[in-house]
Coordinates of C-alpha atoms in Angstrom, one line a residue:
X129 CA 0.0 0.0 0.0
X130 CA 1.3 3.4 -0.8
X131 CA 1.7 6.1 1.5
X132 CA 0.7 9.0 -1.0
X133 CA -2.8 9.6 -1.7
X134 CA -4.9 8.5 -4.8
X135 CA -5.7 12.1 -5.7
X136 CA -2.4 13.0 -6.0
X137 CA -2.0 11.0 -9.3
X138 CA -4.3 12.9 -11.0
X139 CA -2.2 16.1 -11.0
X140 CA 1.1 17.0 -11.8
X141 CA 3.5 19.6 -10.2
X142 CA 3.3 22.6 -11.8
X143 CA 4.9 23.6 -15.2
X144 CA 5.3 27.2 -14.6
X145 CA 7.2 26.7 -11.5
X146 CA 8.8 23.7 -12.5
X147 CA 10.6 26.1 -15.2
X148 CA 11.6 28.6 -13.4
X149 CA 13.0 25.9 -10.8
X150 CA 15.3 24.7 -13.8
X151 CA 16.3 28.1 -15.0
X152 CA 17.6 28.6 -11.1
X153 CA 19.2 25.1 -10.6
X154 CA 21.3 25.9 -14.1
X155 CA 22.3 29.1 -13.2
X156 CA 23.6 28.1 -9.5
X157 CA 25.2 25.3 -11.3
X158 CA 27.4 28.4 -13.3
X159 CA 25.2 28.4 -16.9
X160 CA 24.1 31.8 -18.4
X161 CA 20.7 31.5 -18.3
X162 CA 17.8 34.0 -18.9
X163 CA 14.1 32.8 -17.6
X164 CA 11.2 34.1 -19.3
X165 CA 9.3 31.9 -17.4
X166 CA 8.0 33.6 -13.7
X167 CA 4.8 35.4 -14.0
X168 CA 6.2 37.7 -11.2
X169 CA 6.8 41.6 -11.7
X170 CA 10.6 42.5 -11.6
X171 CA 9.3 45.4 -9.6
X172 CA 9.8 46.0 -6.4
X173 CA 7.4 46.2 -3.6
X174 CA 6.6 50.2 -2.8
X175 CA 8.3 51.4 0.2
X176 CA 4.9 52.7 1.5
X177 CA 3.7 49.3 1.7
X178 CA 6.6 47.9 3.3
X179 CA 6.4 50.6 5.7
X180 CA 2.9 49.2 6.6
X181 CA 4.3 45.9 7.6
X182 CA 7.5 47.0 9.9
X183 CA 4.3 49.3 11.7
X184 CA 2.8 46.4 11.9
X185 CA 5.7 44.1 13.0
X186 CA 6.3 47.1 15.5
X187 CA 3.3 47.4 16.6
X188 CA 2.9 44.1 17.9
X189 CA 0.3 42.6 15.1
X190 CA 1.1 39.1 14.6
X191 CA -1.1 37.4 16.1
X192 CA -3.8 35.0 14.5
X193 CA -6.6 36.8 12.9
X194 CA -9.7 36.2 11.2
X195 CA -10.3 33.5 9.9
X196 CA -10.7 34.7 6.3
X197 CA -9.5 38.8 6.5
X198 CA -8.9 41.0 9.3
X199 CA -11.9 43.7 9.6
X200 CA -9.6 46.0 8.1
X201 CA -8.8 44.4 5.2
X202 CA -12.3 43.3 4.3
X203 CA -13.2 46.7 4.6
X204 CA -10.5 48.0 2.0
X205 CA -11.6 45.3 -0.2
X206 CA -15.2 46.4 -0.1
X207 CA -14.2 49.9 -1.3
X208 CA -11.9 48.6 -3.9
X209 CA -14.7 47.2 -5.7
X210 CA -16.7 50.1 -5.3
X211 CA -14.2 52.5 -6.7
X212 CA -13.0 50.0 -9.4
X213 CA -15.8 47.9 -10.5
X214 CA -18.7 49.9 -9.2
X215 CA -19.5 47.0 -7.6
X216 CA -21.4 47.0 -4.0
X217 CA -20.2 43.9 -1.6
X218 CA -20.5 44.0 2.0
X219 CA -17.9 42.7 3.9
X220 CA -19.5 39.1 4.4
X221 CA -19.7 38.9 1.2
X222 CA -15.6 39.0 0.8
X223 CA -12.7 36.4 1.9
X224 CA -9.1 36.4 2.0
X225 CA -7.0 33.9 1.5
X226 CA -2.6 33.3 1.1
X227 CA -2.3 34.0 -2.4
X228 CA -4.8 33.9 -5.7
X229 CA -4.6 30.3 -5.9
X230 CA -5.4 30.0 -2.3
X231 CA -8.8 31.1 -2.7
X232 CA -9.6 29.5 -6.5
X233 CA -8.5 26.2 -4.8
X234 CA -10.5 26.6 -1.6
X235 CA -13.7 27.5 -3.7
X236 CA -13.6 24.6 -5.6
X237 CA -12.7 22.2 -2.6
X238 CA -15.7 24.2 -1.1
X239 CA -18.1 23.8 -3.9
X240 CA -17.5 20.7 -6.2
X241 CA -18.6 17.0 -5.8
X242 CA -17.6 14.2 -7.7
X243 CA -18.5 14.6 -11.2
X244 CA -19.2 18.0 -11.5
X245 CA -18.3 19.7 -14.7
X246 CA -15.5 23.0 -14.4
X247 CA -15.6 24.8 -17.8
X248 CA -12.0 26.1 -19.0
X249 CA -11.0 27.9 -21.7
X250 CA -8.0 26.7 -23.4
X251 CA -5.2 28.1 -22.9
X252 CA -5.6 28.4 -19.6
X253 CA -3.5 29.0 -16.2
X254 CA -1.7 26.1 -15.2
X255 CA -3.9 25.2 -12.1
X256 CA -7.0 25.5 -12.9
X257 CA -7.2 22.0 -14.5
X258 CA -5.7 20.6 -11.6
X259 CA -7.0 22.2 -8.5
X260 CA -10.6 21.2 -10.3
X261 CA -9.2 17.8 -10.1
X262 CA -8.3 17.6 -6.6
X263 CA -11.4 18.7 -5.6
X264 CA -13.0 16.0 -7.2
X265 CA -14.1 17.8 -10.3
X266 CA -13.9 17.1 -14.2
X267 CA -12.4 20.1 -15.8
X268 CA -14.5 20.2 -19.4
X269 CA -11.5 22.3 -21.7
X270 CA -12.8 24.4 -24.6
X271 CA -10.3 25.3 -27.0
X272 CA -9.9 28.8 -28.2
X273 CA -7.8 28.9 -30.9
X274 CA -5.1 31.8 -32.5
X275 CA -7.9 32.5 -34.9
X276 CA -10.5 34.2 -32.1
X277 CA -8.1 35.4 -30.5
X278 CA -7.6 32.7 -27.9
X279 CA -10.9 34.3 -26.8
X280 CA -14.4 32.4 -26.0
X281 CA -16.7 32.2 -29.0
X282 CA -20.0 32.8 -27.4
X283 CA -22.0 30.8 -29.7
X284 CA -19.2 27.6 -29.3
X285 CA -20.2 28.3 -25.8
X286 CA -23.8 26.5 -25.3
X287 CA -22.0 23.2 -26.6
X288 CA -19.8 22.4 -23.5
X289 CA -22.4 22.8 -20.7
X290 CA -24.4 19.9 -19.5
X291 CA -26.9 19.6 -16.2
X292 CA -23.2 18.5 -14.2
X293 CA -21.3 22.2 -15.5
X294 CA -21.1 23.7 -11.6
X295 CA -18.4 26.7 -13.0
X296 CA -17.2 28.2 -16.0
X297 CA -13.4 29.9 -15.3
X298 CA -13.1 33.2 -16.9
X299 CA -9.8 35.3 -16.9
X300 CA -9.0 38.6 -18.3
X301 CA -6.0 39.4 -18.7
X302 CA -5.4 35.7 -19.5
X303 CA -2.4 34.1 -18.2
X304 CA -0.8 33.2 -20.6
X305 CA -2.5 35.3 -23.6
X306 CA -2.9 38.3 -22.4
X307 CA -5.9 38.0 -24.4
X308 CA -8.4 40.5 -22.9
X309 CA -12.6 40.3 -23.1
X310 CA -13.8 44.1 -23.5
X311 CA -16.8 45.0 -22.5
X312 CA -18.8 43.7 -25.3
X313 CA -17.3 40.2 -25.4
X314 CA -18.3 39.9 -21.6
X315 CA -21.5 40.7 -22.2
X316 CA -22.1 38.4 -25.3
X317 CA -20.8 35.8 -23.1
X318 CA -23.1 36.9 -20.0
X319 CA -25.9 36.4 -22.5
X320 CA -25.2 32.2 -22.9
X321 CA -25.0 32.2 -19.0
X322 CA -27.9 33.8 -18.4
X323 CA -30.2 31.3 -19.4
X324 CA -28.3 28.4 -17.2
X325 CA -28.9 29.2 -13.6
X326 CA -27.2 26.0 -12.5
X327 CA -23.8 27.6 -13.4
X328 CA -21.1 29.7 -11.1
X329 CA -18.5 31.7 -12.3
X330 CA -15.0 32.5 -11.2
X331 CA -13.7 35.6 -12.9
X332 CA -9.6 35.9 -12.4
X333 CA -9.0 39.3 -11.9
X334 CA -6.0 39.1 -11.0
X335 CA -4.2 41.2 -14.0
X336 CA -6.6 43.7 -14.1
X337 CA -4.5 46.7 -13.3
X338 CA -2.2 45.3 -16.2
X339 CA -3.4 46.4 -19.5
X340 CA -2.1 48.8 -22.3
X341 CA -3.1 51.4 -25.4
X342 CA -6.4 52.8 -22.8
X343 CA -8.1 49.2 -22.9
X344 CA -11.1 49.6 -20.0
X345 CA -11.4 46.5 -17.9
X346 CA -14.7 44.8 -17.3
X347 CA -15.3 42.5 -14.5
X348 CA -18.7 39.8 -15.4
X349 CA -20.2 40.6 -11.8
X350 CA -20.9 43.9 -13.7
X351 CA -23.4 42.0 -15.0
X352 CA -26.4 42.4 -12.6
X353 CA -28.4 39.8 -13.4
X354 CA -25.2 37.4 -12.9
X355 CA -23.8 39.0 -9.9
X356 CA -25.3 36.8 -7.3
X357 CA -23.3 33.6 -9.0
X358 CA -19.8 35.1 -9.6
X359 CA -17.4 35.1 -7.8
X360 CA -14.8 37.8 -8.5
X361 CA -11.0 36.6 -7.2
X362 CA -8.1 39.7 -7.3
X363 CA -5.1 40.1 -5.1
X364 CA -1.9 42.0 -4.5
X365 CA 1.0 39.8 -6.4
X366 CA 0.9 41.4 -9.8
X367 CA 0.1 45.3 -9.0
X368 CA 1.7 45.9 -6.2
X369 CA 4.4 43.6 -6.9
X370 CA 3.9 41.5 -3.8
X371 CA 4.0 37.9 -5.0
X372 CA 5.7 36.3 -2.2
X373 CA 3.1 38.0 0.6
X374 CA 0.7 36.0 -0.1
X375 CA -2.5 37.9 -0.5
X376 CA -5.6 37.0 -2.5
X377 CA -9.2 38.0 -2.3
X378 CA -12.8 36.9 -3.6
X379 CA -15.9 38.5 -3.5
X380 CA -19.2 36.6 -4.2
X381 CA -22.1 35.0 -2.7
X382 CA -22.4 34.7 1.2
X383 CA -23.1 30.8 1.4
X384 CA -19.7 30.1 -0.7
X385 CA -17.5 33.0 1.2
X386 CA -18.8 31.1 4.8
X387 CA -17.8 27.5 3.0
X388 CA -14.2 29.4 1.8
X389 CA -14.3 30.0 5.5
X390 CA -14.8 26.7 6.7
X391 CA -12.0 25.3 4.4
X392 CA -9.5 27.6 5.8
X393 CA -10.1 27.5 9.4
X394 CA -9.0 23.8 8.6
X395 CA -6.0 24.5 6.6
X396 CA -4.0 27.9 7.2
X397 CA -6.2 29.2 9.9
X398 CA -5.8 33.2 8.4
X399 CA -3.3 34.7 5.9
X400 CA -0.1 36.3 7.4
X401 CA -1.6 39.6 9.9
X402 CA 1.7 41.4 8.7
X403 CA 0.8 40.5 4.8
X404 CA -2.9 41.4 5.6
X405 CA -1.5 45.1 7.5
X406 CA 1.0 45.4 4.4
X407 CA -2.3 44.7 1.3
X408 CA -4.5 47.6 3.4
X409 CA -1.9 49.6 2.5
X410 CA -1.6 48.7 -1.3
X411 CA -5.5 48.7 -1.6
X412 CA -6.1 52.2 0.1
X413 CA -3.2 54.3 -0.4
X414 CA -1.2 55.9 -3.3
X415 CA -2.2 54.0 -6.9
X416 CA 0.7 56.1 -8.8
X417 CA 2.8 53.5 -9.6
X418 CA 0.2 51.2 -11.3
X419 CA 0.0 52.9 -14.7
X420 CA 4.2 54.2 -14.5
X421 CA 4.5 50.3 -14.2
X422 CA 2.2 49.3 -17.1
X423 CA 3.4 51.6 -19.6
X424 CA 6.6 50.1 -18.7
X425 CA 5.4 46.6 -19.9
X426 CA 3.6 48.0 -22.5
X427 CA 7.4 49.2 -23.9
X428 CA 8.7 45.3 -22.9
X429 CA 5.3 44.0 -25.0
X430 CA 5.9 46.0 -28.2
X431 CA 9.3 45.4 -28.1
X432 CA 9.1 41.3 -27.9
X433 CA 6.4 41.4 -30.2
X434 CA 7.9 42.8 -33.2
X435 CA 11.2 40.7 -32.5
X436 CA 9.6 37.6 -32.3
X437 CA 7.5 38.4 -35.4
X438 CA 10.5 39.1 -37.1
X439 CA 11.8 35.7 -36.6
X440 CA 10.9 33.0 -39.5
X441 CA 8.9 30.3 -38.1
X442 CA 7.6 32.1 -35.1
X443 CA 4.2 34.2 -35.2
X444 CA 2.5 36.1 -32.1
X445 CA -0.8 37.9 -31.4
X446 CA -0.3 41.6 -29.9
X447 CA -2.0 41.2 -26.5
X448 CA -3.9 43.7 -25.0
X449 CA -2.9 43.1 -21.1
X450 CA -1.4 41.2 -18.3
X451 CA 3.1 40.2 -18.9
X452 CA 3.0 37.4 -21.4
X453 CA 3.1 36.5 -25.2
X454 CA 1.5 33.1 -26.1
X455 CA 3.6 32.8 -29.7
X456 CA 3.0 29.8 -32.9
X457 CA 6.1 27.7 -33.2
X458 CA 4.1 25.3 -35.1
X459 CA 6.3 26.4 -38.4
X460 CA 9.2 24.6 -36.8
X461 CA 8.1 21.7 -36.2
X462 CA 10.1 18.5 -38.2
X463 CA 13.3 21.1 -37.9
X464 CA 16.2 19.7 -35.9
X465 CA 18.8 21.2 -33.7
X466 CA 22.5 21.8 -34.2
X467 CA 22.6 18.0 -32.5
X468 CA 20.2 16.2 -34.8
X469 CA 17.4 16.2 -32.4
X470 CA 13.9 16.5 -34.3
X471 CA 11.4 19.1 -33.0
X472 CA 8.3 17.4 -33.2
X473 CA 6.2 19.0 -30.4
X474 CA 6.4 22.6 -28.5
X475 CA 7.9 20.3 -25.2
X476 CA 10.3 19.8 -27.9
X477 CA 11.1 23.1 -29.0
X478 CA 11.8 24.9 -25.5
X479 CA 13.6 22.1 -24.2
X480 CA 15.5 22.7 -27.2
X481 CA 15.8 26.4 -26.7
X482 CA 16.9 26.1 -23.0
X483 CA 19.0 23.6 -23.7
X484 CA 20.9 25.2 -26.5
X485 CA 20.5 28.8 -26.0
X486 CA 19.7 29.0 -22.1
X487 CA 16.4 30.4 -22.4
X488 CA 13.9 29.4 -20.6
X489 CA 10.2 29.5 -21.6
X490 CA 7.2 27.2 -21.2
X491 CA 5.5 25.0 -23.6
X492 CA 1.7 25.6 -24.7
X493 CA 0.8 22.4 -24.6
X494 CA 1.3 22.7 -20.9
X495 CA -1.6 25.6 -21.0
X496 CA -3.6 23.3 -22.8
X497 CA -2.5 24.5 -26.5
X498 CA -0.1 22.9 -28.0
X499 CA 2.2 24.4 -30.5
X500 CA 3.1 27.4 -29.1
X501 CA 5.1 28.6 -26.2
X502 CA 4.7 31.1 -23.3
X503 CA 7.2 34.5 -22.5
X504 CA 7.0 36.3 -19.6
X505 CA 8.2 39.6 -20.4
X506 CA 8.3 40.8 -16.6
X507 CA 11.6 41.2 -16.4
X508 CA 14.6 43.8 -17.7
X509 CA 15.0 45.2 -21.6
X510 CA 18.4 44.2 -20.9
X511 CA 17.5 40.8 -20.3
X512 CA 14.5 40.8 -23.2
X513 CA 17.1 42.4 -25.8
X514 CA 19.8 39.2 -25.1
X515 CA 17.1 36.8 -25.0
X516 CA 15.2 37.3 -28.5
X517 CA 18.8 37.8 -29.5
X518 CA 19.4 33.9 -28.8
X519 CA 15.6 32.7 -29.7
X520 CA 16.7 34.4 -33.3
X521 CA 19.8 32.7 -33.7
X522 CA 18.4 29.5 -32.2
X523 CA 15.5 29.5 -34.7
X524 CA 17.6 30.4 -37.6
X525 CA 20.5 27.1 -37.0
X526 CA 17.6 24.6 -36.7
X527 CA 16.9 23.0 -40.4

């Protein structure tokens, strides 16, 4: 008899991380390596958030807290929304959790029984597929090709629910797209939902302050007659640079924020007090920064566009948000390496490339498409310049 859990074979770890773990094991090993792999801001946290944690840390606040959000936080969360989103939540109505993932997990382990359906659009974040599985769901993928612009096609929609479809995922800016739904294609998809009141839906927010060229986010609970069955998950990591503190947030019906609750109280207890002190801070004070930082990434997105555009064999959509490019490599394919190897898939190809040229990016297929590859562009010009440098020359020796 094994020791490790049944469940645990239907997963695997994940790519994205698994990546950037290589890219840090080869460097430390003394190989010049460039990862394009972290979906992390190179930015660092502002000082007047930090600031808000040593207060904190000074002021004696580290001690267990809520279960699921100090009062405080909650409360900054509430007006977020409002200001934002124009949306009205009270603070029952919200829940915080360590980290974006920490609260899409604990919904579904809150919500989902064996069987029940989890709609995902292909390509999609690396979890979602699995954290549906571990909770005993069937992810149900729906492929959404180059030609839409890895978007949902409404009408392609209707096909993939059933009486067992519990959720439909939605995120904009997609990870690892950056394909964005305007206001319009929310509300053509808002109209197919509409008519199936069976169905919940989880709308990752979590790149909403990351988008370029005046493009106006729309969050689905805008939609009033849907509001009451979405639930809306954002956090701190990507604008306010603070990945490794650990804060996400939902907001969405009572009955599934109090389950969230439950879930939590059994597994973390609360989020870090000096994380929670340090995200009222990001939420409710100076926003400056966010739009400095996005033009900056809007400079790092035109940039890796055109010179990955420029390179035969490679083609890539111009996205309209979040740090990635999702370009085609599918050209290459049957071209071999300086060593004879044969590139016969995407896993092929960036294996390949890091291999070869030390860059490190992650296949599509491991976001569900395959024939393509993912670049994070979160990180220096410096670093972006060097690396299409070597995906050039890389792409130009195979034959």
């Amino acid at each position: 008899m094994s020791i490790i859990s049944d469940s645990l074979k239907k997963i695997k770890p994940s790519p994205t991380i698994a990546v950037t773990q290589k890219a840090r094991e080869l460097k430390a090993a003394g190989k010049d390596v460039i990862g394009l792999g972290a979906g992390e801001p190179d930015f660092d946290t502002p000082d007047n958030i930090k600031q808000a944690a040593i207060k904190a840390i000074n002021d004696g606040d580290t001690k267990y807290t809520a279960v699921d959000g100090t009062p405080a936080l909650k409360k900054a969360i509430v007006e977020k929304f409002k200001k934002e989103n124009n949306l009205d939540y009270t603070t029952d109505q919200i829940t915080v959790g360590a980290g974006g993932k920490h609260v899409i997990y604990n919904a579904m382990m809150a919500t989902l029984n064996d069987g029940d359906e989890v709609i995902i659009p292909a390509p999609y974040w690396v979890s979602y597929p699995d954290i549906v599985l571990l909770a005993g769901g069937k992810p149900v993928v729906m492929e959404c090709d180059e030609k839409q612009g890895f978007k949902i096609n409404p009408s392609d929609l209707e096909k993939f629910i059933t009486q067992k479809t519990k959720w439909i995922i939605l995120n904009s800016p997609s990870n690892p797209t950056g394909a964005c739904y305007s206001e319009n294609d929310i509300k053509a998809i808002a109209a197919v939902l509409e008519k199936h009141k069976h169905i919940y839906i989880l709308s990752d927010d979590i790149y909403e302050h990351v988008t370029y060229e005046g493009f106006k986010f729309f969050t689905i609970a805008q939609i009033e007659s849907l509001k009451d069955r979405v639930l809306t998950m954002n956090g701190v990591s990507k604008a306010y640079s603070m990945t490794g503190w650990r804060i996400g947030y939902a907001a969405g019906p009572k009955d599934i924020v109090k389950a969230i609750a439950k879930i939590q109280s059994q597994s973390t207890t609360n989020p870090s007090s000096i994380s929670q002190a340090a995200s009222v801070e990001a939420l409710s004070g100076t926003q400056d920064f966010i739009k400095k930082r996005a033009d900056s990434f809007q400079e790092r997105r035109d940039f890796v566009v055109k010179a990955l555009n420029d390179i035969d064999g490679i083609n890539c959509l111009n996205p309209d948000g979040a740090f990635y490019v999702f370009p085609s490599c599918k050209e290459l394919m049957g071209k071999k390496d300086s060593s004879g190897k044969e590139i016969k898939s995407d896993t092929d190809f960036v294996q390949s490339l890091l291999e070869n040229s030390g860059i490190a990016v992650v296949q599509g297929s491991a976001f569900g498409l395959e024939g393509f590859f993912r670049i994070s562009y979160a990180t220096s010009m410096e670093n972006l310049k060097k690396a299409l440098e070597k995906i050039s020359s890389f792409c130009k020796s195979l034959t």
